[in-house]
Amino acid sequence: MQAKEKNIRAIMFVRVSSNAQDYTRQITELTPLIKQDGYNDSEVAIIHHKESATKNNYQNRQSLQELEQYIKSCNIECVYVHEVSRLARRSDVMYKVMGLLEENHICLTIATPTLLRTYENGKSNPFAHTLFGFLAQIATQETEQRAIRSMTGRQQKLKDGKICSKCLFGYEKQNGYAVLHHQHSLIVKEIFQMISEGNTCADVFKKYKHTAFFANCTSLTTARQRVQAMIKKSSYIGENNYPPIITKEQQAQAIQALAKNQNTAKDKQRGCKDNYLCKHLVYSANGYVMSATR
């Protein structure tokens, strides 16, 4: 955050949840309101961030930390937000922010759904504080209802035989259903076959590292984890609304071979690297062995 000017008197607080959104509408609608209240451009700071107001707590909200820094270093009189949910969607965060503003006698001006100011003529507005609590609760419930609708929608898709997320490698999605991808499903079969025959994950990576399965793999460790995860996924035997690519027996055989390869690798790491018991013998002046070192 850049050093702030001491003449900053008002804050325009705008927030969106994803990179696909922008702040244009919020800024456009808040600017006339700020001008109407008599603040010029040099007296207004804009806090704008793209962050989730649901997942993050107060300490993890960069925008709120920036707001607090402005309040500590400048004589802030008013904070403008387009709607309560732009400030926060969690009640614990919402009331902590409100406490910070009240402690410093800063007016919170909410543009929609109706113009609401927590301070009028320098005095606290009891009606505004009551309505703020109501709007804050609505903002929190909106998030909860969205999560419920999303979960219900996923459950219904699963009942209909559809999938709710991005397809696994080896499949493609058509009208919400998982169907076999002709080329990728063959690669899946071959990987299971290689592991069953005793090949390591490194062997698989060497052969298929240029395929889509190993896209964005930056190391052998990442590739190994990806192969191990594939071998254990039940979707490849026809569960979770996926058509089968391999049989249960083929998966069990691959899992057993994979475990055997891992145990062999661990045994090699634990084994003695030298073929001797003692490399150097330390003798006393009388010729007796005092100690043995490697």
mmCIF file of N, CA and C in Angstrom, residues 111-169:
data_model
loop_
_atom_site.group_PDB
_atom_site.id
_atom_site.type_symbol
_atom_site.label_atom_id
_atom_site.label_comp_id
_atom_site.label_asym_id
_atom_site.label_seq_id
_atom_site.Cartn_x
_atom_site.Cartn_y
_atom_site.Cartn_z
ATOM 1 N N ALA A 111 -24.983 2.929 -0.167
ATOM 2 C CA ALA A 111 -25.755 3.500 -1.269
ATOM 3 C C ALA A 111 -27.037 2.731 -1.567
ATOM 4 N N THR A 112 -26.992 1.418 -1.520
ATOM 5 C CA THR A 112 -28.166 0.609 -1.846
ATOM 6 C C THR A 112 -28.338 -0.491 -0.790
ATOM 7 N N PRO A 113 -29.556 -1.003 -0.595
ATOM 8 C CA PRO A 113 -30.779 -0.742 -1.369
ATOM 9 C C PRO A 113 -31.417 0.612 -1.111
ATOM 10 N N THR A 114 -31.034 1.271 -0.034
ATOM 11 C CA THR A 114 -31.518 2.625 0.219
ATOM 12 C C THR A 114 -30.392 3.399 0.871
ATOM 13 N N LEU A 115 -30.332 4.696 0.613
ATOM 14 C CA LEU A 115 -29.251 5.502 1.171
ATOM 15 C C LEU A 115 -29.329 5.482 2.693
ATOM 16 N N LEU A 116 -28.239 5.041 3.294
ATOM 17 C CA LEU A 116 -28.229 4.846 4.748
ATOM 18 C C LEU A 116 -26.938 5.397 5.312
ATOM 19 N N ARG A 117 -27.044 6.250 6.326
ATOM 20 C CA ARG A 117 -25.869 6.821 6.973
ATOM 21 C C ARG A 117 -25.927 6.529 8.464
ATOM 22 N N THR A 118 -24.829 5.998 9.006
ATOM 23 C CA THR A 118 -24.812 5.668 10.433
ATOM 24 C C THR A 118 -24.644 6.906 11.306
ATOM 25 N N TYR A 119 -24.232 8.041 10.699
ATOM 26 C CA TYR A 119 -24.152 9.305 11.417
ATOM 27 C C TYR A 119 -24.853 10.379 10.595
ATOM 28 N N GLU A 120 -25.653 11.177 11.235
ATOM 29 C CA GLU A 120 -26.328 12.307 10.593
ATOM 30 C C GLU A 120 -26.074 13.562 11.420
ATOM 31 N N ASN A 121 -25.536 14.587 10.770
ATOM 32 C CA ASN A 121 -25.237 15.856 11.450
ATOM 33 C C ASN A 121 -24.328 15.655 12.666
ATOM 34 N N GLY A 122 -23.383 14.700 12.535
ATOM 35 C CA GLY A 122 -22.424 14.468 13.602
ATOM 36 C C GLY A 122 -22.939 13.618 14.740
ATOM 37 N N LYS A 123 -24.182 13.154 14.652
ATOM 38 C CA LYS A 123 -24.755 12.332 15.720
ATOM 39 C C LYS A 123 -25.067 10.933 15.193
ATOM 40 N N SER A 124 -24.941 9.951 16.071
ATOM 41 C CA SER A 124 -25.218 8.573 15.695
ATOM 42 C C SER A 124 -26.681 8.410 15.330
ATOM 43 N N ASN A 125 -26.956 7.669 14.277
ATOM 44 C CA ASN A 125 -28.314 7.445 13.785
ATOM 45 C C ASN A 125 -28.790 6.059 14.237
ATOM 46 N N PRO A 126 -29.609 5.984 15.297
ATOM 47 C CA PRO A 126 -30.050 4.684 15.825
ATOM 48 C C PRO A 126 -30.782 3.847 14.784
ATOM 49 N N PHE A 127 -31.607 4.496 13.977
ATOM 50 C CA PHE A 127 -32.350 3.753 12.954
ATOM 51 C C PHE A 127 -31.392 3.118 11.945
ATOM 52 N N ALA A 128 -30.369 3.875 11.559
ATOM 53 C CA ALA A 128 -29.397 3.360 10.590
ATOM 54 C C ALA A 128 -28.649 2.160 11.154
ATOM 55 N N HIS A 129 -28.290 2.220 12.442
ATOM 56 C CA HIS A 129 -27.577 1.107 13.061
ATOM 57 C C HIS A 129 -28.469 -0.139 13.120
ATOM 58 N N THR A 130 -29.750 0.050 13.403
ATOM 59 C CA THR A 130 -30.682 -1.079 13.434
ATOM 60 C C THR A 130 -30.826 -1.697 12.050
ATOM 61 N N LEU A 131 -30.990 -0.827 11.049
ATOM 62 C CA LEU A 131 -31.145 -1.321 9.685
ATOM 63 C C LEU A 131 -29.851 -1.967 9.184
ATOM 64 N N PHE A 132 -28.720 -1.444 9.629
ATOM 65 C CA PHE A 132 -27.439 -2.047 9.260
ATOM 66 C C PHE A 132 -27.382 -3.493 9.744
ATOM 67 N N GLY A 133 -27.804 -3.720 10.983
ATOM 68 C CA GLY A 133 -27.809 -5.077 11.523
ATOM 69 C C GLY A 133 -28.698 -5.998 10.703
ATOM 70 N N PHE A 134 -29.834 -5.467 10.269
ATOM 71 C CA PHE A 134 -30.756 -6.250 9.447
ATOM 72 C C PHE A 134 -30.117 -6.597 8.105
ATOM 73 N N LEU A 135 -29.501 -5.604 7.447
ATOM 74 C CA LEU A 135 -28.864 -5.833 6.152
ATOM 75 C C LEU A 135 -27.653 -6.765 6.276
ATOM 76 N N ALA A 136 -26.930 -6.644 7.389
ATOM 77 C CA ALA A 136 -25.784 -7.520 7.609
ATOM 78 C C ALA A 136 -26.230 -8.973 7.721
ATOM 79 N N GLN A 137 -27.355 -9.186 8.406
ATOM 80 C CA GLN A 137 -27.872 -10.548 8.541
ATOM 81 C C GLN A 137 -28.319 -11.103 7.202
ATOM 82 N N ILE A 138 -28.914 -10.250 6.368
ATOM 83 C CA ILE A 138 -29.332 -10.676 5.028
ATOM 84 C C ILE A 138 -28.120 -11.075 4.201
ATOM 85 N N ALA A 139 -27.058 -10.280 4.277
ATOM 86 C CA ALA A 139 -25.842 -10.576 3.515
ATOM 87 C C ALA A 139 -25.258 -11.921 3.927
ATOM 88 N N THR A 140 -25.294 -12.213 5.234
ATOM 89 C CA THR A 140 -24.788 -13.496 5.723
ATOM 90 C C THR A 140 -25.673 -14.642 5.248
ATOM 91 N N GLN A 141 -26.992 -14.447 5.321
ATOM 92 C CA GLN A 141 -27.916 -15.501 4.915
ATOM 93 C C GLN A 141 -27.856 -15.758 3.411
ATOM 94 N N GLU A 142 -27.575 -14.731 2.626
ATOM 95 C CA GLU A 142 -27.438 -14.921 1.180
ATOM 96 C C GLU A 142 -26.334 -15.928 0.877
ATOM 97 N N THR A 143 -25.231 -15.805 1.594
ATOM 98 C CA THR A 143 -24.118 -16.733 1.406
ATOM 99 C C THR A 143 -24.516 -18.145 1.812
ATOM 100 N N GLU A 144 -25.205 -18.267 2.934
ATOM 101 C CA GLU A 144 -25.638 -19.581 3.398
ATOM 102 C C GLU A 144 -26.625 -20.215 2.426
ATOM 103 N N GLN A 145 -27.566 -19.413 1.921
ATOM 104 C CA GLN A 145 -28.550 -19.936 0.977
ATOM 105 C C GLN A 145 -27.902 -20.336 -0.334
ATOM 106 N N ARG A 146 -26.905 -19.587 -0.767
ATOM 107 C CA ARG A 146 -26.195 -19.926 -1.998
ATOM 108 C C ARG A 146 -25.491 -21.271 -1.850
ATOM 109 N N ALA A 147 -24.885 -21.489 -0.676
ATOM 110 C CA ALA A 147 -24.205 -22.766 -0.431
ATOM 111 C C ALA A 147 -25.206 -23.921 -0.420
ATOM 112 N N ILE A 148 -26.378 -23.681 0.166
ATOM 113 C CA ILE A 148 -27.416 -24.721 0.210
ATOM 114 C C ILE A 148 -27.912 -25.044 -1.191
ATOM 115 N N ARG A 149 -28.154 -23.992 -1.994
ATOM 116 C CA ARG A 149 -28.624 -24.221 -3.365
ATOM 117 C C ARG A 149 -27.585 -24.966 -4.186
ATOM 118 N N SER A 150 -26.318 -24.603 -3.983
ATOM 119 C CA SER A 150 -25.248 -25.264 -4.714
ATOM 120 C C SER A 150 -25.157 -26.743 -4.338
ATOM 121 N N MET A 151 -25.269 -27.036 -3.043
ATOM 122 C CA MET A 151 -25.192 -28.421 -2.582
ATOM 123 C C MET A 151 -26.388 -29.217 -3.100
ATOM 124 N N THR A 152 -27.582 -28.612 -3.060
ATOM 125 C CA THR A 152 -28.779 -29.285 -3.553
ATOM 126 C C THR A 152 -28.665 -29.573 -5.042
ATOM 127 N N GLY A 153 -28.128 -28.595 -5.780
ATOM 128 C CA GLY A 153 -27.949 -28.781 -7.217
ATOM 129 C C GLY A 153 -26.985 -29.915 -7.525
ATOM 130 N N ARG A 154 -25.894 -30.002 -6.761
ATOM 131 C CA ARG A 154 -24.929 -31.089 -6.963
ATOM 132 C C ARG A 154 -25.561 -32.445 -6.669
ATOM 133 N N GLN A 155 -26.346 -32.511 -5.605
ATOM 134 C CA GLN A 155 -26.995 -33.767 -5.249
ATOM 135 C C GLN A 155 -27.961 -34.219 -6.336
ATOM 136 N N GLN A 156 -28.685 -33.259 -6.913
ATOM 137 C CA GLN A 156 -29.637 -33.594 -7.961
ATOM 138 C C GLN A 156 -28.917 -34.078 -9.216
ATOM 139 N N LYS A 157 -27.781 -33.435 -9.542
ATOM 140 C CA LYS A 157 -27.001 -33.877 -10.702
ATOM 141 C C LYS A 157 -26.509 -35.306 -10.526
ATOM 142 N N LEU A 158 -26.052 -35.616 -9.312
ATOM 143 C CA LEU A 158 -25.575 -36.965 -9.046
ATOM 144 C C LEU A 158 -26.696 -37.987 -9.176
ATOM 145 N N LYS A 159 -27.901 -37.630 -8.730
ATOM 146 C CA LYS A 159 -29.051 -38.525 -8.856
ATOM 147 C C LYS A 159 -29.401 -38.758 -10.315
ATOM 148 N N ASP A 160 -29.180 -37.732 -11.142
ATOM 149 C CA ASP A 160 -29.493 -37.835 -12.570
ATOM 150 C C ASP A 160 -28.388 -38.526 -13.364
ATOM 151 N N GLY A 161 -27.338 -38.951 -12.674
ATOM 152 C CA GLY A 161 -26.248 -39.631 -13.363
ATOM 153 C C GLY A 161 -25.218 -38.704 -13.959
ATOM 154 N N LYS A 162 -25.255 -37.416 -13.597
ATOM 155 C CA LYS A 162 -24.304 -36.441 -14.125
ATOM 156 C C LYS A 162 -23.146 -36.275 -13.152
ATOM 157 N N ILE A 163 -22.155 -35.509 -13.566
ATOM 158 C CA ILE A 163 -21.028 -35.198 -12.692
ATOM 159 C C ILE A 163 -21.061 -33.709 -12.364
ATOM 160 N N CYS A 164 -20.500 -33.361 -11.219
ATOM 161 C CA CYS A 164 -20.619 -31.992 -10.713
ATOM 162 C C CYS A 164 -19.337 -31.184 -10.826
ATOM 163 N N SER A 165 -18.302 -31.776 -11.351
ATOM 164 C CA SER A 165 -17.030 -31.075 -11.413
ATOM 165 C C SER A 165 -16.355 -31.354 -12.754
ATOM 166 N N LYS A 166 -15.142 -30.872 -12.886
ATOM 167 C CA LYS A 166 -14.376 -31.109 -14.098
ATOM 168 C C LYS A 166 -14.092 -32.606 -14.244
ATOM 169 N N CYS A 167 -14.143 -33.083 -15.484
ATOM 170 C CA CYS A 167 -13.928 -34.507 -15.744
ATOM 171 C C CYS A 167 -12.514 -34.943 -15.375
ATOM 172 N N LEU A 168 -12.414 -36.187 -14.936
ATOM 173 C CA LEU A 168 -11.102 -36.790 -14.735
ATOM 174 C C LEU A 168 -10.435 -37.025 -16.087
ATOM 175 N N PHE A 169 -9.126 -37.158 -16.046
ATOM 176 C CA PHE A 169 -8.400 -37.488 -17.279
ATOM 177 C C PHE A 169 -8.880 -38.844 -17.778
#
